[in-house]
PDB file of C-alpha atoms in Angstrom:
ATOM      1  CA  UNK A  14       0.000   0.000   0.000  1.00  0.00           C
ATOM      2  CA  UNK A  15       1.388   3.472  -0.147  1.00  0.00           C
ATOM      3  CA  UNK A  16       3.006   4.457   2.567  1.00  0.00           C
ATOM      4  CA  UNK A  17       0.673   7.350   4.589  1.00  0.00           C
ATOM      5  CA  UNK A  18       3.589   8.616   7.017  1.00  0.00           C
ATOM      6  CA  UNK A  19       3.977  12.265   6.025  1.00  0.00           C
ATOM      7  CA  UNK A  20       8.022  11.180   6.132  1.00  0.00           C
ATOM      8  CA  UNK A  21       7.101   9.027   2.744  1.00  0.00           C
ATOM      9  CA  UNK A  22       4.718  10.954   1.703  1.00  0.00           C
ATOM     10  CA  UNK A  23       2.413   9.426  -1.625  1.00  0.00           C
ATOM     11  CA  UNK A  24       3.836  10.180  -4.988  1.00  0.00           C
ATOM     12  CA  UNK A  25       3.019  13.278  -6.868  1.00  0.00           C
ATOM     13  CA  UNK A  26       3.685  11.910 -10.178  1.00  0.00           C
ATOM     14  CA  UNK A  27       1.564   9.419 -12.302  1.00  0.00           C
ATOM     15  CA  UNK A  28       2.491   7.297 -14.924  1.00  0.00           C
ATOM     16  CA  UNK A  29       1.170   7.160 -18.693  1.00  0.00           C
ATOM     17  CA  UNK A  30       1.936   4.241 -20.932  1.00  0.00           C
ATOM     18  CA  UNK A  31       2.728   5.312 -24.505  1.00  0.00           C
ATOM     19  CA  UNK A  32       3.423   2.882 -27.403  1.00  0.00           C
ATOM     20  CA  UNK A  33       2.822   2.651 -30.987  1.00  0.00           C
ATOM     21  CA  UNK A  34      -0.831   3.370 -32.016  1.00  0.00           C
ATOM     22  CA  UNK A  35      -1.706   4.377 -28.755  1.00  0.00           C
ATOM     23  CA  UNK A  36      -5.153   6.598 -28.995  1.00  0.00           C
ATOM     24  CA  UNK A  37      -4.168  10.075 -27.735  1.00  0.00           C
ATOM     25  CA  UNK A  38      -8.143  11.599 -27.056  1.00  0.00           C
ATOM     26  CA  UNK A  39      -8.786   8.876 -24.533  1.00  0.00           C
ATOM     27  CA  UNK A  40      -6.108  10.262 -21.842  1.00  0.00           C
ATOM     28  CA  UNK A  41      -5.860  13.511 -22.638  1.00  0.00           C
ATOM     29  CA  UNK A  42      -8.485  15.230 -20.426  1.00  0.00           C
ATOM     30  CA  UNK A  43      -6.767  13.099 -17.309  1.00  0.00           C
ATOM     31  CA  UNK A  44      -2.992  13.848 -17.844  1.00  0.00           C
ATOM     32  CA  UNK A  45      -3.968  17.929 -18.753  1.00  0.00           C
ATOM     33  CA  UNK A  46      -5.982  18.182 -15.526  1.00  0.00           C
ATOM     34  CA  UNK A  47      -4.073  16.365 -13.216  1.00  0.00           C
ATOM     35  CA  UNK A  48      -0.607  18.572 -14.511  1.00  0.00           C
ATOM     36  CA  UNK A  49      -2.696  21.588 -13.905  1.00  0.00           C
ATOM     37  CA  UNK A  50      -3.539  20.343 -10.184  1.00  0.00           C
ATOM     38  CA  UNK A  51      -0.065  19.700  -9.517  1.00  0.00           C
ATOM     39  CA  UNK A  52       0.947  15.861 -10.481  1.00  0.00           C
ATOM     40  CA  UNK A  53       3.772  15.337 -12.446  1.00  0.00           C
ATOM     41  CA  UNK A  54       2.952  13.021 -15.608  1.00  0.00           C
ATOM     42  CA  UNK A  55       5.774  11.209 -16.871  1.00  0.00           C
ATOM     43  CA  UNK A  56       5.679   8.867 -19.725  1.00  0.00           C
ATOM     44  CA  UNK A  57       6.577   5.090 -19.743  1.00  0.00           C
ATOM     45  CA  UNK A  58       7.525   2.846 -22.849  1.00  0.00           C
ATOM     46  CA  UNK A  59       7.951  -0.439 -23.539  1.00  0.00           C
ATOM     47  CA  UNK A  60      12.013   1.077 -23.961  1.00  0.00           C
ATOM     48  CA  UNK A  61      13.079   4.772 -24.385  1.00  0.00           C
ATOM     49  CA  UNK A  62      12.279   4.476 -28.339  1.00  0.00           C
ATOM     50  CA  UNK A  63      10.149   6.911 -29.797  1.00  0.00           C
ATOM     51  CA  UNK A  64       6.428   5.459 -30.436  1.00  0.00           C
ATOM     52  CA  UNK A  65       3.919   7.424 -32.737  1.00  0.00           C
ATOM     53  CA  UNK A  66       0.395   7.602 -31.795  1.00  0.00           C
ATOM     54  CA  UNK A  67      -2.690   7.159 -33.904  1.00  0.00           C
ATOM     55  CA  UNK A  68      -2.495  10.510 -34.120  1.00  0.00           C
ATOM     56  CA  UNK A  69       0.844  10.450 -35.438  1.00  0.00           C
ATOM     57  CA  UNK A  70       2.340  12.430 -32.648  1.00  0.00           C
ATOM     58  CA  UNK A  71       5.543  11.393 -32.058  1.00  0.00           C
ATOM     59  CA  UNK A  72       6.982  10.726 -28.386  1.00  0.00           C
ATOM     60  CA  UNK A  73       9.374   9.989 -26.893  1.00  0.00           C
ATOM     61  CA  UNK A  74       9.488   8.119 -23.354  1.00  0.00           C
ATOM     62  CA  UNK A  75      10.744   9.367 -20.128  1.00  0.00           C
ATOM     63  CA  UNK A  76      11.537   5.798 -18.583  1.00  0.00           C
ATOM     64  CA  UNK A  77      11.326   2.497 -20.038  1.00  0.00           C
ATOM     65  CA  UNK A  78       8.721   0.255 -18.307  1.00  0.00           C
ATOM     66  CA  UNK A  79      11.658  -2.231 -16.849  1.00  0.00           C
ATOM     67  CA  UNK A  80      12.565   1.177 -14.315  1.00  0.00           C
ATOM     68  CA  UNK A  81       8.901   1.667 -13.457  1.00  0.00           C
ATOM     69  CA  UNK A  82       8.503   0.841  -9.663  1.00  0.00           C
ATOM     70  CA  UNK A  83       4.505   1.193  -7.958  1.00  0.00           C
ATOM     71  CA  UNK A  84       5.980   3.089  -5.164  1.00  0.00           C
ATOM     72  CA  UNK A  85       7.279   5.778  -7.472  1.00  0.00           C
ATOM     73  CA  UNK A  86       4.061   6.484  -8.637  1.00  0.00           C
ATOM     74  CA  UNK A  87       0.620   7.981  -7.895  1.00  0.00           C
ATOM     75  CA  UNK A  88      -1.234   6.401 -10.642  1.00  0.00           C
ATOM     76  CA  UNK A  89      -0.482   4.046 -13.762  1.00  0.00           C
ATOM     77  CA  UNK A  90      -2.166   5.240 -17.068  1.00  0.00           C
ATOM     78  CA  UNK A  91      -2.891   2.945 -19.653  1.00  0.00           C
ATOM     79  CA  UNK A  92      -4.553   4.109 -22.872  1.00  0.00           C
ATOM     80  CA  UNK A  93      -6.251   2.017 -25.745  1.00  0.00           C
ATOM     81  CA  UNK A  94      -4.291   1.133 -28.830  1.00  0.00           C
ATOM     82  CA  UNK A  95      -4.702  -1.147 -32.114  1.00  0.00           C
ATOM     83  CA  UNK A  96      -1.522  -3.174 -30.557  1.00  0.00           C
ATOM     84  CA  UNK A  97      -3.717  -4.160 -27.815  1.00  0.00           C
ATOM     85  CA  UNK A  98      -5.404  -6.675 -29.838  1.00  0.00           C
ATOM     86  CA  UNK A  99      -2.796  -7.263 -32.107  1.00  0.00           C
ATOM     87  CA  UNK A 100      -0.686  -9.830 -30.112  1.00  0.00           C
ATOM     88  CA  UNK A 101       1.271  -9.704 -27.163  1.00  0.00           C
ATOM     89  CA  UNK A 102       3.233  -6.753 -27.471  1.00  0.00           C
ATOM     90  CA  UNK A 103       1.392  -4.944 -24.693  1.00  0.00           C
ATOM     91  CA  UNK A 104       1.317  -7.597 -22.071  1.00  0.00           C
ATOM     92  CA  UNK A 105       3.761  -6.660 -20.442  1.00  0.00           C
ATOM     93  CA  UNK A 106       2.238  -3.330 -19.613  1.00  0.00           C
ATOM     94  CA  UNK A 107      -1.163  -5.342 -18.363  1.00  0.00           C
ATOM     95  CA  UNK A 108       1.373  -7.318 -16.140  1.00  0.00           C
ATOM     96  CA  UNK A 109       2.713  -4.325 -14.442  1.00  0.00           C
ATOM     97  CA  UNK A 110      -1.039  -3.392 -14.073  1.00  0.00           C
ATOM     98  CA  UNK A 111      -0.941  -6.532 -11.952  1.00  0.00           C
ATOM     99  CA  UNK A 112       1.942  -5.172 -10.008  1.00  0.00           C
ATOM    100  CA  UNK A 113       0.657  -1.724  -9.233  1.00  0.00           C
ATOM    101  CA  UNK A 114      -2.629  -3.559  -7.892  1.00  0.00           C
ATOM    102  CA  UNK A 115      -1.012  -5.803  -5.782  1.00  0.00           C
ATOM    103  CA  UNK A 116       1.145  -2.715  -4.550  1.00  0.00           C
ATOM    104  CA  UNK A 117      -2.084  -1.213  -3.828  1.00  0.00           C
ATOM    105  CA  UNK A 118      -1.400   1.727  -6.382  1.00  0.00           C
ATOM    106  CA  UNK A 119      -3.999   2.775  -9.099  1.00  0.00           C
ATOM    107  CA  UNK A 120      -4.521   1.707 -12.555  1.00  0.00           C
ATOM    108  CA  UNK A 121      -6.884   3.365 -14.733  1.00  0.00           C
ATOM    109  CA  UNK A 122      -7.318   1.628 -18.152  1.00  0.00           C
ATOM    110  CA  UNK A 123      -9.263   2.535 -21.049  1.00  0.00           C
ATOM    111  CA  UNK A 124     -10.780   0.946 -24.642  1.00  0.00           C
ATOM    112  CA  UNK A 125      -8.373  -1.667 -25.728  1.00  0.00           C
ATOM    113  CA  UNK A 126      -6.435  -1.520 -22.134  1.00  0.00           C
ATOM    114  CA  UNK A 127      -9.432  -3.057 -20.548  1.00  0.00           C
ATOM    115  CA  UNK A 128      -9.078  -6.267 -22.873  1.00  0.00           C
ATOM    116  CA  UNK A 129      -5.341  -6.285 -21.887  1.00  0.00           C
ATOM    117  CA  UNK A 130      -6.315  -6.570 -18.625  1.00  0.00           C
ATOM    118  CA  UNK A 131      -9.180  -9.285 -19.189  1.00  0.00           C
ATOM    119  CA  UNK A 132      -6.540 -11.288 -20.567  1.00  0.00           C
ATOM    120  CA  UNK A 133      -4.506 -10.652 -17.752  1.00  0.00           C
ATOM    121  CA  UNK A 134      -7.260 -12.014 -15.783  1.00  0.00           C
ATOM    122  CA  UNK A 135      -7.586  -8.417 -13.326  1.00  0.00           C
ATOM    123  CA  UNK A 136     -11.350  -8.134 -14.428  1.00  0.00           C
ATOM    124  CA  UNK A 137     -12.102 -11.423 -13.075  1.00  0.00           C
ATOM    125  CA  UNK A 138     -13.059 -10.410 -10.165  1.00  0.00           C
ATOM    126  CA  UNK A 139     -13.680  -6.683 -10.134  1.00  0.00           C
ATOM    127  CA  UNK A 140     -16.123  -4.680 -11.493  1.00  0.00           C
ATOM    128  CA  UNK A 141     -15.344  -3.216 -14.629  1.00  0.00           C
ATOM    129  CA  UNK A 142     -16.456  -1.599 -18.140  1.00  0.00           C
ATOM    130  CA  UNK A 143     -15.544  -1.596 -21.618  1.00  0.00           C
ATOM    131  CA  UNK A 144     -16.592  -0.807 -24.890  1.00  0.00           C
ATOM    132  CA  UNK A 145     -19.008  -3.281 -24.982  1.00  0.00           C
ATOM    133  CA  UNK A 146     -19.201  -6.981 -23.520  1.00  0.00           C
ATOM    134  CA  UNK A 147     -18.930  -8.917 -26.134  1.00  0.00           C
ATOM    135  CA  UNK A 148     -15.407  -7.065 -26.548  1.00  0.00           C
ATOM    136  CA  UNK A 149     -14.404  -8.214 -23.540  1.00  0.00           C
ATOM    137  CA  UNK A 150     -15.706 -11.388 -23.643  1.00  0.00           C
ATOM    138  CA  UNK A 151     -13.935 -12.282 -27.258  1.00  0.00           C
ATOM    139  CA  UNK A 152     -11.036 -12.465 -24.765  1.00  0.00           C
ATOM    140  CA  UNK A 153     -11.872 -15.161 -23.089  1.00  0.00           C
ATOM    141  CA  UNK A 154     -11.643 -13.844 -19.743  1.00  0.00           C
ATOM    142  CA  UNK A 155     -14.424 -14.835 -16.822  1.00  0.00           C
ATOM    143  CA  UNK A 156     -15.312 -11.898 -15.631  1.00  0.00           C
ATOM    144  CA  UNK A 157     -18.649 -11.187 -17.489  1.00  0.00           C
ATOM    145  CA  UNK A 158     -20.489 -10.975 -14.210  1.00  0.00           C
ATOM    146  CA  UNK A 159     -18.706  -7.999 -13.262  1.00  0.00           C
ATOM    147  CA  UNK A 160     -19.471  -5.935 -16.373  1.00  0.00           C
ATOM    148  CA  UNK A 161     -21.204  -2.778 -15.222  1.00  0.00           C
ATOM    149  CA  UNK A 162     -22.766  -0.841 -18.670  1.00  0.00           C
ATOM    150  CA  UNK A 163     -21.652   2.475 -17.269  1.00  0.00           C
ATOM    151  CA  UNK A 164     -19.624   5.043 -18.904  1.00  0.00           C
ATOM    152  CA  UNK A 165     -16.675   4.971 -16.564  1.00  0.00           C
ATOM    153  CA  UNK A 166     -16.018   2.493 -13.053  1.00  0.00           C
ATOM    154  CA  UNK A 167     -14.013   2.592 -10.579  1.00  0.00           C
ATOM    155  CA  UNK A 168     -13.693  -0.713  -8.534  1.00  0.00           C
ATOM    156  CA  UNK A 169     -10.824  -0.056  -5.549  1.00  0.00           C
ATOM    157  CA  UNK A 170      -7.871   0.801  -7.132  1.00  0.00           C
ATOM    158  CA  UNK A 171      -9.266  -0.229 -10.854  1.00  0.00           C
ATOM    159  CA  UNK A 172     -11.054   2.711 -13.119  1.00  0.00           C
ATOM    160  CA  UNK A 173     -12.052   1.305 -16.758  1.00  0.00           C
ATOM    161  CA  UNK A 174     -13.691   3.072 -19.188  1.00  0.00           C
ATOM    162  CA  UNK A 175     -14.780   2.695 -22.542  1.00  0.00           C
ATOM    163  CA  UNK A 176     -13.012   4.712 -25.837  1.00  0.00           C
ATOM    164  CA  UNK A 177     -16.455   7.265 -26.130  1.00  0.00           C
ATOM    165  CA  UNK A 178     -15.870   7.914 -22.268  1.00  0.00           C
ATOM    166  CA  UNK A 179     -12.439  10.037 -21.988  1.00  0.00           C
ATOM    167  CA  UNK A 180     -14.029  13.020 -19.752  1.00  0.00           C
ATOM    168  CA  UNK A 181     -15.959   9.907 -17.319  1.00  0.00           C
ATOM    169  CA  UNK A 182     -12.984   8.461 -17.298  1.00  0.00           C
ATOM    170  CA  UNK A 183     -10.979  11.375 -16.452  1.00  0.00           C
ATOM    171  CA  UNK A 184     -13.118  12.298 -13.838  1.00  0.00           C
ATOM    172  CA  UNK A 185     -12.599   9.418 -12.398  1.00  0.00           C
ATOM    173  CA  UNK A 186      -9.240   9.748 -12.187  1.00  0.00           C
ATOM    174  CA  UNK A 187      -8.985  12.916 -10.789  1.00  0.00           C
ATOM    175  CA  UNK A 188     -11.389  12.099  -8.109  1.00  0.00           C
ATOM    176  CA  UNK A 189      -9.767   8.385  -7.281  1.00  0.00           C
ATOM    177  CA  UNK A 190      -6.250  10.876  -6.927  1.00  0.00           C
ATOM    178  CA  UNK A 191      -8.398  13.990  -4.965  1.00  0.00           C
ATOM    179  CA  UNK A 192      -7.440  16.530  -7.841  1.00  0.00           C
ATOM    180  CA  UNK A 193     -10.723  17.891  -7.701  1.00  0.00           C
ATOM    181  CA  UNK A 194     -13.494  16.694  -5.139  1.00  0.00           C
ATOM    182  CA  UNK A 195     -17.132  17.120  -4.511  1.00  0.00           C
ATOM    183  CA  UNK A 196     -18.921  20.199  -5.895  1.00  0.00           C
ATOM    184  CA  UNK A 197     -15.686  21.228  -7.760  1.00  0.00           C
ATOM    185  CA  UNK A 198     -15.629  17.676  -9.613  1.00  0.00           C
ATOM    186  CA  UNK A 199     -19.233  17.530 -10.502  1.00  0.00           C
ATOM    187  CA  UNK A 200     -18.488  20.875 -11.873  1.00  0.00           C
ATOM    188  CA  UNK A 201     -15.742  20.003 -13.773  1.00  0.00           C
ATOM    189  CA  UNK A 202     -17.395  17.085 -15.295  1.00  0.00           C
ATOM    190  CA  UNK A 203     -20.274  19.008 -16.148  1.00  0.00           C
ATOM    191  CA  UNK A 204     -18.609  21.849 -17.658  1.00  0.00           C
ATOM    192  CA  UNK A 205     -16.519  19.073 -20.290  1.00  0.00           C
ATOM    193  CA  UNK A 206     -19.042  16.701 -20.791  1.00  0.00           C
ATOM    194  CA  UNK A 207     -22.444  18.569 -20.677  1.00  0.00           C
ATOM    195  CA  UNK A 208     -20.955  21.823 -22.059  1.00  0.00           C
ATOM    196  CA  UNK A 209     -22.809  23.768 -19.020  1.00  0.00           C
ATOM    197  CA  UNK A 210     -22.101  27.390 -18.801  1.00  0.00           C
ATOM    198  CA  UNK A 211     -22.815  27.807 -15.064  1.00  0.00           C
ATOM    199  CA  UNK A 212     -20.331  24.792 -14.096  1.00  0.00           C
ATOM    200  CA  UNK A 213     -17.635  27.145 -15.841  1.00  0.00           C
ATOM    201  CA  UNK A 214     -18.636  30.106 -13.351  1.00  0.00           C
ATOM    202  CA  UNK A 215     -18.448  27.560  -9.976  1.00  0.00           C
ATOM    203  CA  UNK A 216     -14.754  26.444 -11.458  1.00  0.00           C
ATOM    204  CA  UNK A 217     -13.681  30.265 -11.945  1.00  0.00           C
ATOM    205  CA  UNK A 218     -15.572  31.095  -8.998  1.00  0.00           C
TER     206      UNK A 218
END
């Protein structure tokens, strides 16, 4: 678990996983908000290589995902890509997932990061959402039970989301990490999802 001693003091920065094809909408309301509230957002590869994004953004990652320890971080990213159901490349990235729950850390994973994890077998047991269930269940995994049609979930230390839910899923996030709580959240989420004029005022106020 992470430590609560203010001597060791939970991490300020979170982790996002980039690799190639990785969708750059899905994460981008999270890792903009939670800079802005005073996390640090580093990036994490598969090795320091550049990657290009479906968006054909080029970047390059801070750490390589061998270096990437739970107790260095606040939160571990993980957006959809093709690659996620193109083979195994990615497992490795749903098998740190595995390590940053057992450390008691975070993991938020959306679109094609929730079938890495199915195959990983982390949605067993929790409950969870996707794009849809029968994406989740062409994986094979068992946890069909635990699908919850929702536009974003957060089950302990597990958010999941599916790719048409980037602002639910952010909001998640940035509640599950306390950058923005109660009547400031709901405003927030209002103001980017629902496009409401008055939750802009209650931000600014």
């Amino acid at each position: 678990m992470h430590p609560t001693n203010p001597a060791h003091p939970t991490p300020r920065t979170v982790h996002l996983a980039v690799y190639d094809t990785l969708a750059d909408w899905e994460t981008g309301h999270a890792t903009a908000w939670l800079a802005r509230t005073g996390y640090e957002v580093r990036t994490v590869g598969l090795s320091t290589e550049p990657v290009r994004s479906m968006g054909g953004l080029r970047i390059t990652p801070d750490l390589a995902l061998e270096d990437l320890r739970p107790e260095d971080s606040a939160l571990l990213l993980l957006p959809g890509a093709d690659l996620w159901d193109a083979g195994d490349e990615l497992a490795a990235f749903a098998g740190a997932a595995r390590a940053f729950l057992d450390a008691g850390v975070p993991v938020a994973a959306i679109c094609g990061a929730t079938a890495g994890l199915a195959r990983e077998g982390l949605l067993d047991d929790r409950a969870h959402t996707g794009a849809a269930p029968e994406y989740l269940a062409a994986t094979g995994y068992r946890g069909a039970a635990h699908y919850a049609d929702a536009d974003a979930v957060t089950a302990g230390d597990l958010i999941t989301a599916g790719p048409t839910e980037p602002v639910a899923f952010a909001r998640e996030v940035l509640g599950r990490l306390g950058a923005f709580e109660g009547g400031t959240l709901d405003a927030w989420y209002r103001l980017f999802h629902h496009s409401d004029p008055a939750a802009y005022a209650e931000l600014n106020a």
